[in-house]
XYZ file of N, CA and C in Angstrom:
573
model
N 127.044 124.940 98.621
C 125.862 124.423 98.131
C 125.769 123.082 98.430
N 125.747 122.859 99.699
C 125.672 121.222 100.215
C 124.324 120.479 100.268
N 123.521 122.158 100.713
C 121.776 121.707 100.920
C 121.535 120.975 99.475
N 121.891 121.506 98.476
C 121.729 120.875 97.128
C 121.450 119.376 96.866
N 122.732 118.593 97.399
C 122.931 117.185 97.596
C 121.757 116.694 98.355
N 121.335 117.265 99.301
C 120.612 116.715 100.458
C 118.876 116.474 100.219
N 118.762 117.535 99.227
C 117.033 117.755 98.518
C 117.187 116.565 97.583
N 116.253 115.738 97.470
C 115.483 114.459 96.633
C 114.421 115.018 95.424
N 114.346 115.177 94.571
C 113.403 115.348 93.842
C 112.736 114.055 93.507
N 112.037 113.549 94.808
C 111.207 112.005 95.064
C 110.233 111.588 94.350
N 109.021 112.493 93.885
C 108.242 112.328 93.128
C 107.708 113.217 91.863
N 108.270 112.973 90.558
C 108.508 113.503 89.557
C 106.852 114.621 89.325
N 106.156 112.936 89.292
C 104.818 113.713 88.496
C 103.867 114.706 89.725
N 104.105 113.988 91.073
C 103.447 115.005 92.132
C 104.130 116.029 91.950
N 105.425 116.649 92.149
C 105.893 117.956 92.375
C 105.859 118.321 90.964
N 105.600 118.005 89.695
C 105.207 118.675 88.784
C 103.899 118.817 88.531
N 102.727 117.944 89.029
C 101.736 118.763 88.942
C 101.467 119.719 89.941
N 102.019 119.978 91.423
C 101.990 120.581 92.348
C 102.572 122.392 91.738
N 103.665 122.030 91.122
C 104.275 123.671 90.524
C 103.235 123.993 89.046
N 103.524 122.682 87.921
C 102.165 123.137 86.999
C 100.893 123.848 87.667
N 100.187 123.378 89.135
C 99.138 124.399 89.499
C 99.534 125.810 89.686
N 100.411 125.553 90.808
C 101.172 126.875 91.286
C 100.983 127.685 90.444
N 101.619 127.458 89.210
C 101.492 128.323 87.566
C 100.180 128.867 87.269
N 99.532 127.654 87.475
C 98.223 128.374 87.029
C 97.249 129.419 88.412
N 97.699 128.950 89.034
C 97.325 129.708 90.140
C 97.795 131.365 89.968
N 99.062 131.396 90.165
C 99.700 132.669 89.752
C 99.091 133.372 88.428
N 98.794 132.487 87.277
C 98.387 132.992 86.191
C 96.993 133.833 86.077
N 96.218 132.715 87.019
C 94.560 133.089 87.522
C 95.076 134.664 88.069
N 95.552 134.622 89.100
C 95.673 136.051 89.918
C 96.318 137.180 88.785
N 97.323 136.801 87.901
C 97.793 137.667 87.130
C 96.302 138.243 86.013
N 95.958 137.411 85.885
C 95.116 137.623 84.642
C 93.313 137.616 85.081
N 93.329 138.287 86.547
C 92.204 138.255 86.918
C 90.973 137.304 86.419
N 91.695 135.876 86.265
C 90.349 134.515 86.269
C 90.421 134.646 84.658
N 91.163 135.417 83.843
C 90.742 134.968 82.289
C 91.478 133.476 82.011
N 92.348 133.263 82.343
C 93.199 132.104 82.187
C 92.617 130.664 82.612
N 91.930 130.839 84.406
C 91.053 129.962 84.603
C 89.716 129.528 83.298
N 89.472 130.296 82.906
C 87.942 130.227 82.252
C 88.540 129.546 80.659
N 89.887 130.385 80.280
C 90.004 129.797 79.007
C 91.080 128.301 79.028
N 91.679 127.664 80.031
C 92.547 126.822 80.145
C 92.299 126.034 81.518
N 91.528 126.475 82.620
C 91.868 125.537 83.567
C 90.087 125.392 84.436
N 89.032 125.438 83.243
C 87.906 125.048 84.038
C 87.250 124.284 82.915
N 86.731 123.235 83.193
C 85.893 122.466 82.549
C 84.242 122.883 82.373
N 84.050 122.504 80.761
C 82.500 123.543 81.076
C 82.021 122.690 79.200
N 80.943 122.926 79.392
C 80.609 122.702 77.672
C 81.026 123.755 76.559
N 81.649 123.376 75.902
C 81.921 124.444 74.757
C 82.062 123.447 73.125
N 82.304 124.077 72.233
C 82.032 123.817 70.923
C 83.393 122.406 70.864
N 83.433 121.556 70.138
C 84.344 120.368 70.090
C 85.050 120.961 69.174
N 84.904 121.954 67.878
C 85.872 122.689 66.918
C 87.081 123.120 67.535
N 86.711 123.680 69.054
C 87.573 124.640 70.030
C 88.635 123.966 70.262
N 89.660 123.975 70.017
C 90.873 122.897 70.351
C 91.389 123.007 72.083
N 90.796 124.217 72.752
C 90.976 124.508 73.908
C 90.060 123.750 74.854
N 88.833 123.240 74.250
C 88.015 122.353 74.824
C 88.801 121.130 75.311
N 89.564 120.546 74.658
C 90.306 119.728 74.873
C 91.448 119.602 76.085
N 92.107 120.788 75.996
C 93.189 121.243 76.822
C 92.161 121.280 78.357
N 91.208 121.810 78.472
C 89.952 122.568 79.821
C 89.878 121.229 80.128
N 89.481 119.853 79.255
C 89.045 118.556 79.543
C 89.961 118.203 80.769
N 91.229 117.998 80.654
C 91.972 117.466 81.245
C 92.682 118.692 82.187
N 93.069 119.927 81.839
C 93.576 121.023 82.493
C 93.409 121.471 83.506
N 91.471 121.547 83.740
C 90.947 121.924 84.513
C 91.157 122.002 85.908
N 92.072 120.186 86.118
C 92.700 119.561 87.513
C 93.809 120.732 88.235
N 94.290 121.818 86.796
C 95.391 122.526 87.457
C 95.077 123.618 88.275
N 93.939 123.968 87.763
C 93.216 125.660 88.078
C 92.816 125.371 89.421
N 92.782 126.475 90.412
C 92.414 126.763 91.590
C 91.828 127.961 91.634
N 90.427 128.227 92.563
C 89.715 129.751 92.784
C 90.480 130.393 93.337
N 91.593 130.145 94.561
C 92.317 130.934 95.117
C 93.254 129.997 95.940
N 94.190 131.047 96.950
C 95.293 129.981 97.394
C 94.717 129.154 98.348
N 93.691 129.357 99.047
C 93.201 128.702 99.927
C 92.844 127.271 99.470
N 92.393 127.336 98.212
C 91.647 126.090 97.469
C 92.872 125.253 97.186
N 94.200 125.883 96.297
C 94.905 125.340 95.693
C 95.732 124.497 97.261
N 95.559 125.138 98.440
C 97.101 124.602 99.359
C 95.913 123.515 99.939
N 94.829 123.508 99.863
C 94.199 122.072 100.344
C 94.350 120.974 99.821
N 94.105 121.160 98.513
C 94.237 120.017 97.573
C 96.132 119.614 97.494
N 96.968 120.564 97.416
C 98.307 120.232 97.496
C 98.675 119.356 98.793
N 98.607 119.949 99.788
C 98.671 119.603 100.981
C 97.709 117.821 101.032
N 96.850 117.602 100.232
C 96.890 116.246 100.272
C 97.099 115.604 99.314
N 97.869 116.195 97.929
C 97.944 115.381 97.074
C 99.912 114.784 97.505
N 100.362 116.043 98.118
C 101.631 116.320 98.474
C 101.805 114.891 99.516
N 101.073 114.707 100.295
C 101.195 113.472 101.512
C 100.939 112.238 100.409
N 100.048 111.776 99.720
C 99.774 110.690 99.222
C 100.229 110.547 97.721
N 100.562 111.367 97.525
C 101.041 111.220 95.726
C 102.479 110.602 95.943
N 103.447 110.630 96.688
C 104.875 110.434 96.663
C 104.762 108.532 96.875
N 103.959 108.357 97.976
C 103.769 107.154 97.635
C 103.152 106.166 97.342
N 102.066 106.940 96.162
C 101.041 106.187 95.016
C 102.626 106.229 94.277
N 103.278 106.909 93.638
C 104.163 107.021 92.909
C 105.202 106.264 92.753
N 105.621 105.922 94.173
C 106.903 104.710 94.431
C 106.220 103.607 94.251
N 104.719 103.368 94.822
C 104.237 101.957 94.522
C 104.282 101.690 92.966
N 103.478 102.910 92.466
C 103.115 102.182 91.315
C 103.969 102.701 89.813
N 104.321 103.491 90.071
C 105.578 104.403 89.294
C 105.117 105.716 88.368
N 106.083 106.575 88.077
C 105.928 107.607 87.697
C 104.309 107.553 86.491
N 104.573 106.655 85.553
C 103.989 107.088 84.527
C 102.712 106.117 84.799
N 102.449 105.403 85.448
C 100.932 104.734 86.005
C 100.181 105.761 86.536
N 101.023 106.731 87.664
C 100.446 107.667 88.516
C 100.192 108.711 87.714
N 100.703 109.259 86.776
C 100.629 110.086 85.636
C 99.278 109.799 84.827
N 98.742 108.604 84.268
C 97.986 108.024 83.292
C 96.831 108.048 84.448
N 96.713 107.712 85.753
C 95.633 107.846 86.763
C 94.797 109.303 86.706
N 95.982 110.374 86.860
C 95.835 111.508 86.974
C 94.865 111.788 85.479
N 95.771 111.685 84.559
C 94.860 111.968 82.822
C 93.481 111.318 83.338
N 93.190 110.071 83.147
C 91.958 109.609 83.522
C 91.204 110.334 84.192
N 91.687 110.132 85.010
C 90.477 110.538 86.680
C 90.358 112.239 85.870
N 91.105 113.110 85.255
C 90.571 114.127 84.944
C 89.847 114.574 83.309
N 90.185 113.279 82.765
C 89.302 113.371 81.830
C 87.672 113.119 81.915
N 87.635 111.924 82.820
C 86.105 111.322 83.389
C 85.915 112.342 83.736
N 86.195 113.266 84.627
C 85.457 113.965 85.678
C 85.256 115.450 84.588
N 86.040 115.651 83.707
C 85.645 117.030 82.675
C 84.877 116.405 81.697
N 84.885 115.165 81.073
C 83.850 115.076 80.231
C 82.318 115.012 80.905
N 82.231 114.050 81.933
C 80.770 114.179 82.616
C 80.313 115.491 82.916
N 81.551 116.263 83.358
C 80.914 117.697 83.643
C 80.292 118.575 82.037
N 81.181 118.549 80.819
C 80.925 119.039 79.698
C 79.614 118.486 79.244
N 79.088 117.303 79.616
C 78.090 116.532 78.948
C 76.899 116.453 80.237
N 76.956 116.263 81.242
C 75.887 116.513 81.817
C 75.320 117.701 82.629
N 76.575 118.719 82.956
C 76.204 120.257 83.458
C 76.677 120.966 82.712
N 76.166 121.376 81.512
C 76.602 122.362 80.933
C 76.440 123.771 81.058
N 75.381 124.095 81.986
C 75.604 125.469 82.616
C 76.835 125.888 83.804
N 77.607 124.935 83.889
C 78.354 125.593 85.273
C 79.723 124.657 84.821
N 80.972 125.117 85.157
C 82.061 124.790 85.356
C 82.469 124.146 86.260
N 83.482 123.553 86.124
C 84.468 123.115 87.185
C 86.222 123.404 87.335
N 86.841 123.405 88.146
C 88.486 123.290 88.491
C 88.253 122.866 89.551
N 90.017 122.915 89.858
C 90.256 122.193 91.058
C 90.706 120.659 90.945
N 91.447 120.240 91.856
C 92.268 119.010 91.800
C 91.768 118.058 93.119
N 90.612 118.431 93.673
C 89.834 117.583 94.402
C 89.419 116.181 93.917
N 89.206 115.864 92.703
C 88.970 114.682 91.923
C 90.215 113.923 91.985
N 91.366 114.522 91.836
C 92.765 113.798 92.002
C 92.871 113.505 93.398
N 92.516 114.362 94.431
C 92.715 113.970 96.146
C 91.924 112.943 96.143
N 90.624 112.801 95.295
C 89.787 111.731 96.234
C 90.119 110.273 95.105
N 90.961 110.370 94.164
C 91.129 109.408 93.682
C 92.627 108.724 94.159
N 93.475 109.666 94.536
C 94.885 109.111 95.427
C 94.534 108.640 96.563
N 93.070 109.391 97.867
C 92.884 108.584 99.101
C 92.286 107.222 98.831
N 91.562 106.779 97.491
C 91.530 105.674 97.156
C 92.259 104.406 97.013
N 92.821 105.270 95.775
C 94.164 103.946 95.621
C 94.968 104.018 96.900
N 95.046 104.897 97.447
C 96.184 104.494 98.936
C 95.373 103.491 99.654
N 94.137 103.585 99.928
C 93.561 102.578 100.525
C 93.634 101.362 99.867
N 94.002 101.194 98.818
C 93.812 99.868 98.164
C 95.386 99.398 98.629
N 96.168 100.097 98.756
C 97.966 99.580 99.069
C 97.854 98.531 100.113
N 98.418 97.351 99.548
C 98.844 96.369 99.838
C 97.654 95.281 100.055
N 96.793 95.749 98.889
C 95.634 94.781 99.064
C 96.231 93.196 98.715
N 95.686 92.097 99.339
C 95.502 90.465 98.811
C 95.002 90.359 97.758
N 95.770 89.420 96.914
C 94.409 88.906 95.982
C 93.476 88.143 97.042
N 92.149 88.896 96.094
C 90.807 87.798 96.272
C 90.493 88.749 97.905
N 90.853 89.482 98.575
C 90.458 90.472 99.379
C 90.516 91.717 99.358
N 89.179 92.214 99.973
C 88.887 93.707 100.008
C 89.581 94.100 101.188
N 90.249 95.342 100.959
C 90.742 95.756 102.447
C 89.560 96.170 103.310
N 89.776 96.318 104.373
C 88.559 97.120 105.005
C 88.971 98.696 104.783
N 90.195 98.934 104.732
C 90.046 100.089 105.032
C 89.503 101.125 103.699
N 89.687 100.286 102.425
C 88.933 100.909 101.422
C 87.589 101.070 102.052
N 86.876 99.601 102.459
C 85.378 100.195 102.858
C 85.268 101.261 103.543
N 85.915 101.374 104.622
C 85.792 102.486 105.606
C 86.301 103.624 104.757
N 86.901 104.154 103.913
C 86.954 104.881 103.240
C 86.374 105.178 102.305
N 85.686 104.255 101.913
C 84.694 104.715 100.615
C 83.036 104.956 101.524
N 83.124 104.493 102.624
C 81.974 104.781 103.364
C 82.067 106.192 104.024
N 83.467 106.598 104.512
C 82.876 108.051 105.016
C 83.473 109.164 103.785
N 84.240 108.678 102.983
C 84.528 109.729 101.962
C 83.590 109.818 100.996
N 83.252 108.785 100.134
C 82.296 108.961 98.805
C 80.771 108.763 99.633
N 80.459 108.212 100.584
C 79.280 108.436 101.333
C 78.748 109.705 101.740
N 80.057 110.389 102.514
C 79.879 112.035 102.582
C 79.749 113.170 101.435
N 80.291 112.374 100.382
C 80.121 113.388 99.214
C 78.666 113.250 98.547
N 78.422 112.114 98.977
C 76.683 111.778 97.892
C 75.780 112.453 99.002
N 76.106 112.084 100.581
C 75.138 113.168 101.234
C 75.206 114.383 100.852
N 76.737 114.978 100.967
C 76.845 116.738 101.088
C 75.992 117.216 99.298
N 76.400 116.027 98.254
C 75.894 116.042 96.984
C 74.686 116.465 97.119
N 73.604 115.746 97.762
C 72.486 115.854 97.661
C 71.608 116.765 98.769
N 71.988 117.375 99.694
C 71.571 118.261 101.119
C 72.485 119.783 100.883
N 73.272 119.689 100.257
C 74.122 120.882 100.307
C 73.826 121.691 98.883
N 73.896 123.580 98.814
C 74.182 124.037 98.097
C 74.848 124.661 98.480
N 76.358 124.302 97.608
C 77.786 125.239 97.909
C 78.212 125.296 96.360
N 79.763 125.902 96.491
C 80.149 125.770 95.136
C 81.377 124.779 94.950
N 80.941 123.334 95.747
C 82.011 122.320 95.408
C 81.390 121.119 94.811
N 82.197 121.190 93.672
C 81.931 119.498 92.763
C 82.096 118.469 93.430
N 80.636 118.038 94.193
C 80.766 116.526 95.086
C 80.728 116.084 93.887
N 80.299 115.781 92.757
C 80.188 114.450 91.480
C 81.820 114.794 91.371
N 82.848 115.803 91.178
C 84.203 115.395 90.873
C 84.642 114.507 92.028
N 84.501 114.327 93.282
C 85.058 113.901 94.525
C 84.621 112.515 94.047
N 83.128 112.527 94.024
C 82.629 110.921 93.817
C 83.375 110.523 92.510
N 83.608 111.088 91.467
C 83.995 110.334 90.263
C 85.643 109.951 90.599
N 85.998 111.225 91.209
C 87.913 111.028 91.260
C 87.752 109.199 92.287
N 86.729 109.482 93.235
C 87.031 108.051 94.048
C 87.016 106.770 93.276
N 85.862 106.815 92.578
C 85.692 105.826 91.800
C 86.212 105.567 90.699
N 87.263 106.312 90.305
C 88.417 106.308 89.496
C 89.700 105.841 89.719
N 89.947 106.557 91.526
C 90.756 105.565 92.190
C 90.473 103.956 92.469
N 89.454 103.843 93.020
C 88.938 102.229 92.799
C 89.583 101.499 91.946
N 88.766 102.077 90.573
C 89.103 100.926 89.606
C 90.541 100.917 89.231
N 91.449 102.095 89.053
C 92.449 102.355 88.541
C 93.518 101.562 89.384
N 93.300 101.811 91.052
C 94.111 101.051 91.862
C 93.864 99.544 91.666
N 92.402 99.383 91.873
C 92.234 97.714 91.847
C 92.937 97.185 90.281
N 92.910 97.927 89.130
C 93.497 97.099 88.016
C 94.999 97.094 88.407
N 95.918 98.208 88.769
C 97.015 98.184 89.204
C 97.821 97.463 90.114
N 97.020 97.102 91.348
C 97.408 96.323 92.041
C 96.797 94.386 91.656
N 96.199 94.505 90.641
C 95.974 93.239 89.765
C 97.029 93.297 89.043
N 97.397 94.109 88.256
C 98.913 93.750 87.253
C 100.128 93.310 88.091
N 100.110 93.855 89.514
C 101.262 93.866 89.882
C 101.337 92.175 90.636
N 100.144 91.592 90.847
C 100.256 90.032 91.097
C 99.777 89.381 90.387
N 99.864 89.944 88.702
C 99.776 88.834 87.845
C 100.994 88.562 87.619
């Protein structure tokens, strides 16, 4: 088993996130979507229901199908390890949880008749955080401006003009979370 010694578990938060999301996807198939409705979708429900709080952050683990899962996980597996190495596992986990809670809470409060699931908000958070990498004190990276214009601007336009099953608001909130959290982490490193 020499192969085992050559494989490195290099990004525990990212790999665990991808694994938990895969388990949620399999559970969704096995339960014909019941687990997604019960655990992995954010929607307005009673604050007295303990599962409301699970769904508040758990919605980022659920996916509507394999293609949805694969698109999100490919980006997370590309962007996440660098962020985890740069900022640390705890900081990245906190960023994921904060982004999930923000998008889940906005969904529950402002869109009571719909539900969201999926990790695309986390993807957008990681995209923006990655564009902040290497930020020098007092300067805004041009990459951040361009990413904001292309990704967040595109999501605003798509949210206004398209009627699809994509939560463009989650993408925008994820990007904004990435900007705020990434900036705070960069400031902490230079302080």
